[in-house]
Amino acid sequence: MDPKMWIDVNSESFQYSLDHFVIPDHYETALSSVLIPHGVIMDRVEKLAKLIVQEATGPLVVCCVLKGGHQFFADLVNYIKKNVTRGGNSVPLSLEFIKVKSYNNDVSGDVKLSLTDEECKEFQGKNILIVEDIIDTGKTMVQLLAKLKKFSPESVKVASLLIKKTPLSNGYIPDYVGFAIPNAFVVGYALDYNEYFRDLDHICVISEHGKEKYAVKN
Ligand code: HPA
Ligand code: MG
């Protein structure tokens, strides 16, 4: 996607206090601000669904990258189902799930994929849409794409709700992007910090207190 087409979230235009929105009590001290309110996320996901339907050439295998991608995946699939192209054609969908883990605390480590070769064979000749929550360094996605392409899919596109503006980026840019966000650790809308915060609707910046409170102690 051309960067002009995504929403650039910067600290001037997106400065919401926690007091502006409803935040679960159990997370209040662990967050520092709301970066993207849930309603804005939903409106943006609706637009991404429309773009995906307009550009689809046939049935799609929509592939959810778990766990962080599950909320974006669920909402995106719902919007795609409601959308029809201008010619009146709807896009047949089948759904797949991949589990990926690469983080401990807020430090990126080696990427572990849970895809067997048997599962990957299903992708041969299909149009795949990978649905991811966030592109940070880009390492996970580059590894996942390299693995999938060995199984000769017809095409592979990637939709990521977020892309982080980080100097650690390897330059990878997905086909569909919701928001480009500042280089901060964000949680909510299924994005986690050590499995916490997935039950938060807004995308928020975690506070230093939150990082300590929910740190994995080795
Ligand atoms: N939040 C949650 N998960 C992530 C992030 C983040 O900022 N970056 C990469 N995975
Ligand atoms: Mg992820």
CSV table of C-alpha atoms and ligand atoms in Angstrom, one decimal:
chain,number,residue,atom,x,y,z
A,1,MET,CA,0.0,0.0,0.0
A,2,ASP,CA,1.2,3.5,-0.8
A,3,PRO,CA,1.9,5.3,2.5
A,4,LYS,CA,-0.4,8.2,1.3
A,5,MET,CA,-3.3,5.7,1.6
A,6,TRP,CA,-3.0,4.9,5.3
A,7,ILE,CA,-3.7,6.9,8.4
A,8,ASP,CA,-0.6,8.4,10.0
A,9,VAL,CA,-1.1,8.3,13.7
A,10,ASN,CA,1.2,10.9,15.4
A,11,SER,CA,1.2,12.3,18.8
A,12,GLU,CA,-0.1,15.7,17.7
A,13,SER,CA,-3.3,14.4,16.0
A,14,PHE,CA,-3.9,11.5,18.3
A,15,GLN,CA,-3.8,12.7,21.9
A,16,TYR,CA,-6.6,11.1,23.8
A,17,SER,CA,-6.6,11.0,27.6
A,18,LEU,CA,-7.8,7.8,29.3
A,19,ASP,CA,-10.5,9.9,30.9
A,20,HIS,CA,-12.0,10.5,27.4
A,21,PHE,CA,-13.1,6.9,27.0
A,22,VAL,CA,-14.4,3.9,29.0
A,23,ILE,CA,-11.4,1.9,30.1
A,24,PRO,CA,-11.7,-1.4,32.1
A,25,ASP,CA,-10.8,-0.5,35.8
A,26,HIS,CA,-8.3,-3.4,35.9
A,27,TYR,CA,-6.1,-1.7,33.3
A,28,GLU,CA,-6.4,1.9,34.2
A,29,THR,CA,-3.0,2.4,35.9
A,30,ALA,CA,-1.3,0.2,33.3
A,31,LEU,CA,-2.0,2.5,30.3
A,32,SER,CA,-0.7,6.0,29.5
A,33,SER,CA,-3.1,7.0,26.7
A,34,VAL,CA,-5.6,5.9,24.1
A,35,LEU,CA,-4.0,6.0,20.7
A,36,ILE,CA,-6.8,4.8,18.5
A,37,PRO,CA,-10.4,4.6,19.8
A,38,HIS,CA,-12.4,1.5,19.0
A,39,GLY,CA,-14.9,3.3,16.8
A,40,VAL,CA,-12.1,4.7,14.6
A,41,ILE,CA,-10.6,1.2,14.3
A,42,MET,CA,-14.0,-0.2,13.1
A,43,ASP,CA,-14.5,2.6,10.5
A,44,ARG,CA,-11.0,2.0,9.1
A,45,VAL,CA,-11.5,-1.8,9.0
A,46,GLU,CA,-14.7,-1.2,7.0
A,47,LYS,CA,-12.7,0.7,4.4
A,48,LEU,CA,-10.0,-1.9,4.2
A,49,ALA,CA,-12.7,-4.5,3.6
A,50,LYS,CA,-14.1,-2.5,0.8
A,51,LEU,CA,-10.6,-2.1,-0.8
A,52,ILE,CA,-10.0,-5.9,-0.5
A,53,VAL,CA,-13.3,-6.7,-2.1
A,54,GLN,CA,-12.7,-4.3,-5.0
A,55,GLU,CA,-9.3,-5.8,-5.7
A,56,ALA,CA,-10.2,-9.5,-5.2
A,57,THR,CA,-10.1,-11.5,-8.4
A,58,GLY,CA,-11.7,-14.7,-7.0
A,59,PRO,CA,-12.2,-16.7,-3.8
A,60,LEU,CA,-9.9,-15.8,-0.9
A,61,VAL,CA,-8.4,-17.9,1.8
A,62,VAL,CA,-8.3,-15.4,4.7
A,63,CYS,CA,-5.5,-16.5,7.0
A,64,CYS,CA,-5.6,-15.1,10.6
A,65,VAL,CA,-2.3,-14.7,12.3
A,66,LEU,CA,-3.1,-15.7,16.0
A,67,LYS,CA,-3.4,-14.5,18.6
A,68,GLY,CA,-3.1,-10.8,18.0
A,69,GLY,CA,-4.8,-10.7,14.7
A,70,HIS,CA,-8.0,-12.4,15.8
A,71,GLN,CA,-10.1,-9.3,16.5
A,72,PHE,CA,-9.0,-7.5,13.3
A,73,PHE,CA,-9.6,-10.8,11.4
A,74,ALA,CA,-13.1,-11.2,12.8
A,75,ASP,CA,-14.2,-7.6,12.1
A,76,LEU,CA,-12.6,-7.6,8.7
A,77,VAL,CA,-14.2,-10.9,7.6
A,78,ASN,CA,-17.6,-9.5,8.8
A,79,TYR,CA,-17.2,-6.4,6.7
A,80,ILE,CA,-16.0,-8.3,3.7
A,81,LYS,CA,-19.2,-10.5,3.9
A,82,LYS,CA,-21.3,-7.4,3.9
A,83,ASN,CA,-19.5,-5.9,1.0
A,84,VAL,CA,-20.1,-6.6,-2.7
A,85,THR,CA,-18.1,-5.3,-5.6
A,86,ARG,CA,-19.7,-2.9,-8.0
A,87,GLY,CA,-20.5,-5.7,-10.5
A,88,GLY,CA,-22.6,-7.3,-7.7
A,89,ASN,CA,-20.2,-10.2,-7.1
A,90,SER,CA,-19.5,-11.3,-3.6
A,91,VAL,CA,-16.1,-12.8,-2.7
A,92,PRO,CA,-16.3,-16.4,-1.4
A,93,LEU,CA,-14.1,-16.8,1.7
A,94,SER,CA,-12.5,-19.7,3.4
A,95,LEU,CA,-10.8,-19.2,6.8
A,96,GLU,CA,-7.4,-20.4,8.1
A,97,PHE,CA,-5.5,-19.8,11.3
A,98,ILE,CA,-1.8,-19.6,12.0
A,99,LYS,CA,-0.2,-19.2,15.3
A,100,VAL,CA,2.9,-17.0,15.6
A,101,LYS,CA,4.9,-15.9,18.7
A,102,SER,CA,7.9,-13.7,18.8
A,103,TYR,CA,7.6,-11.5,21.8
A,104,ASN,CA,8.6,-11.7,25.5
A,105,ASN,CA,7.9,-8.6,27.5
A,106,ASP,CA,8.3,-5.9,24.7
A,107,VAL,CA,11.4,-7.5,23.2
A,108,SER,CA,11.2,-9.1,19.8
A,109,GLY,CA,12.9,-12.5,19.6
A,110,ASP,CA,13.1,-15.4,17.2
A,111,VAL,CA,9.9,-16.1,15.3
A,112,LYS,CA,8.1,-19.4,15.9
A,113,LEU,CA,5.5,-20.5,13.4
A,114,SER,CA,3.0,-23.3,13.9
A,115,LEU,CA,2.5,-24.4,10.3
A,116,THR,CA,3.1,-28.0,9.3
A,117,ASP,CA,4.0,-28.8,5.6
A,118,GLU,CA,0.7,-30.7,5.5
A,119,GLU,CA,-1.3,-27.5,6.4
A,120,CYS,CA,0.7,-25.4,4.0
A,121,LYS,CA,-0.2,-27.7,1.0
A,122,GLU,CA,-3.7,-26.4,1.3
A,123,PHE,CA,-2.5,-23.1,0.0
A,124,GLN,CA,-1.5,-24.4,-3.5
A,125,GLY,CA,-3.1,-22.5,-6.3
A,126,LYS,CA,-5.2,-20.3,-3.9
A,127,ASN,CA,-5.4,-16.6,-3.4
A,128,ILE,CA,-4.3,-16.0,0.2
A,129,LEU,CA,-5.0,-12.9,2.3
A,130,ILE,CA,-2.9,-12.9,5.5
A,131,VAL,CA,-4.4,-10.9,8.3
A,132,GLU,CA,-2.0,-9.6,10.9
A,133,ASP,CA,-2.4,-7.1,13.8
A,134,ILE,CA,0.9,-5.3,13.5
A,135,ILE,CA,4.1,-5.1,11.4
A,136,ASP,CA,6.9,-4.0,13.7
A,137,THR,CA,10.4,-5.1,12.6
A,138,GLY,CA,8.8,-6.9,9.7
A,139,LYS,CA,10.8,-10.1,10.5
A,140,THR,CA,7.8,-12.3,11.3
A,141,MET,CA,6.0,-11.4,8.0
A,142,VAL,CA,9.0,-11.9,5.8
A,143,GLN,CA,9.6,-15.3,7.3
A,144,LEU,CA,6.0,-16.3,7.0
A,145,LEU,CA,5.8,-15.1,3.3
A,146,ALA,CA,8.9,-17.0,2.5
A,147,LYS,CA,7.4,-20.2,4.0
A,148,LEU,CA,4.1,-19.8,2.3
A,149,LYS,CA,5.5,-19.1,-1.2
A,150,LYS,CA,7.2,-22.5,-1.2
A,151,PHE,CA,3.8,-24.0,-1.5
A,152,SER,CA,2.9,-22.3,-4.7
A,153,PRO,CA,-0.2,-20.2,-3.9
A,154,GLU,CA,-1.7,-18.3,-6.8
A,155,SER,CA,-1.2,-15.0,-4.9
A,156,VAL,CA,-0.4,-13.8,-1.3
A,157,LYS,CA,-1.5,-10.5,0.0
A,158,VAL,CA,-1.1,-9.1,3.5
A,159,ALA,CA,-3.5,-6.9,5.5
A,160,SER,CA,-2.1,-5.4,8.7
A,161,LEU,CA,-4.1,-3.2,10.9
A,162,LEU,CA,-1.0,-1.4,12.2
A,163,ILE,CA,2.5,-0.7,10.9
A,164,LYS,CA,5.0,0.7,13.5
A,165,LYS,CA,7.3,3.5,12.5
A,166,THR,CA,10.5,2.0,14.0
A,167,PRO,CA,14.1,2.3,13.0
A,168,LEU,CA,14.3,-1.5,13.4
A,169,SER,CA,12.0,-2.0,10.4
A,170,ASN,CA,13.4,-4.2,7.6
A,171,GLY,CA,11.4,-2.1,5.1
A,172,TYR,CA,8.5,-4.6,4.6
A,173,ILE,CA,5.2,-2.9,3.7
A,174,PRO,CA,1.9,-4.9,3.5
A,175,ASP,CA,-0.7,-4.6,0.7
A,176,TYR,CA,-3.3,-3.1,3.1
A,177,VAL,CA,-2.5,-1.0,6.2
A,178,GLY,CA,-4.9,0.6,8.6
A,179,PHE,CA,-2.7,2.9,10.6
A,180,ALA,CA,1.0,3.8,10.9
A,181,ILE,CA,1.7,4.3,14.6
A,182,PRO,CA,4.6,5.8,16.6
A,183,ASN,CA,7.4,3.7,17.9
A,184,ALA,CA,5.7,2.8,21.2
A,185,PHE,CA,4.4,-0.5,22.6
A,186,VAL,CA,0.7,-0.7,22.0
A,187,VAL,CA,-2.0,-3.0,23.4
A,188,GLY,CA,-5.7,-3.6,23.0
A,189,TYR,CA,-8.0,-4.8,20.2
A,190,ALA,CA,-6.4,-8.3,20.7
A,191,LEU,CA,-2.8,-6.9,20.8
A,192,ASP,CA,-1.2,-8.1,24.0
A,193,TYR,CA,1.7,-7.6,26.4
A,194,ASN,CA,2.5,-11.0,27.9
A,195,GLU,CA,-1.1,-12.1,27.2
A,196,TYR,CA,-2.7,-9.2,29.0
A,197,PHE,CA,-4.8,-6.4,27.4
A,198,ARG,CA,-6.4,-8.5,24.7
A,199,ASP,CA,-9.7,-7.7,26.5
A,200,LEU,CA,-9.4,-4.0,25.8
A,201,ASP,CA,-11.3,-2.5,22.9
A,202,HIS,CA,-9.2,0.7,22.2
A,203,ILE,CA,-5.6,0.6,21.0
A,204,CYS,CA,-3.6,2.1,23.9
A,205,VAL,CA,0.0,2.9,24.8
A,206,ILE,CA,1.1,0.8,27.8
A,207,SER,CA,2.6,2.8,30.8
A,208,GLU,CA,5.9,2.1,32.5
A,209,HIS,CA,3.9,0.9,35.5
A,210,GLY,CA,1.9,-1.5,33.2
A,211,LYS,CA,5.1,-2.9,31.8
A,212,GLU,CA,6.4,-3.7,35.3
A,213,LYS,CA,3.1,-4.9,36.6
A,214,TYR,CA,2.6,-7.5,33.8
A,215,ALA,CA,6.3,-8.3,33.1
A,216,VAL,CA,7.3,-12.0,32.7
A,217,LYS,CA,9.9,-12.6,35.5
A,218,ASN,CA,12.5,-15.1,34.5
B,1,HPA,N1,2.2,-4.4,20.8
B,1,HPA,C1,1.8,-5.7,20.8
B,1,HPA,N2,2.4,-6.7,20.0
B,1,HPA,C2,3.4,-6.3,19.2
B,1,HPA,C3,3.8,-4.9,19.2
B,1,HPA,C4,3.2,-4.0,20.0
B,1,HPA,O1,3.5,-2.8,20.0
B,1,HPA,N3,4.8,-4.9,18.3
B,1,HPA,C5,5.0,-6.2,17.8
B,1,HPA,N4,4.1,-7.0,18.4
B,2,MG,MG,1.2,-10.2,15.7
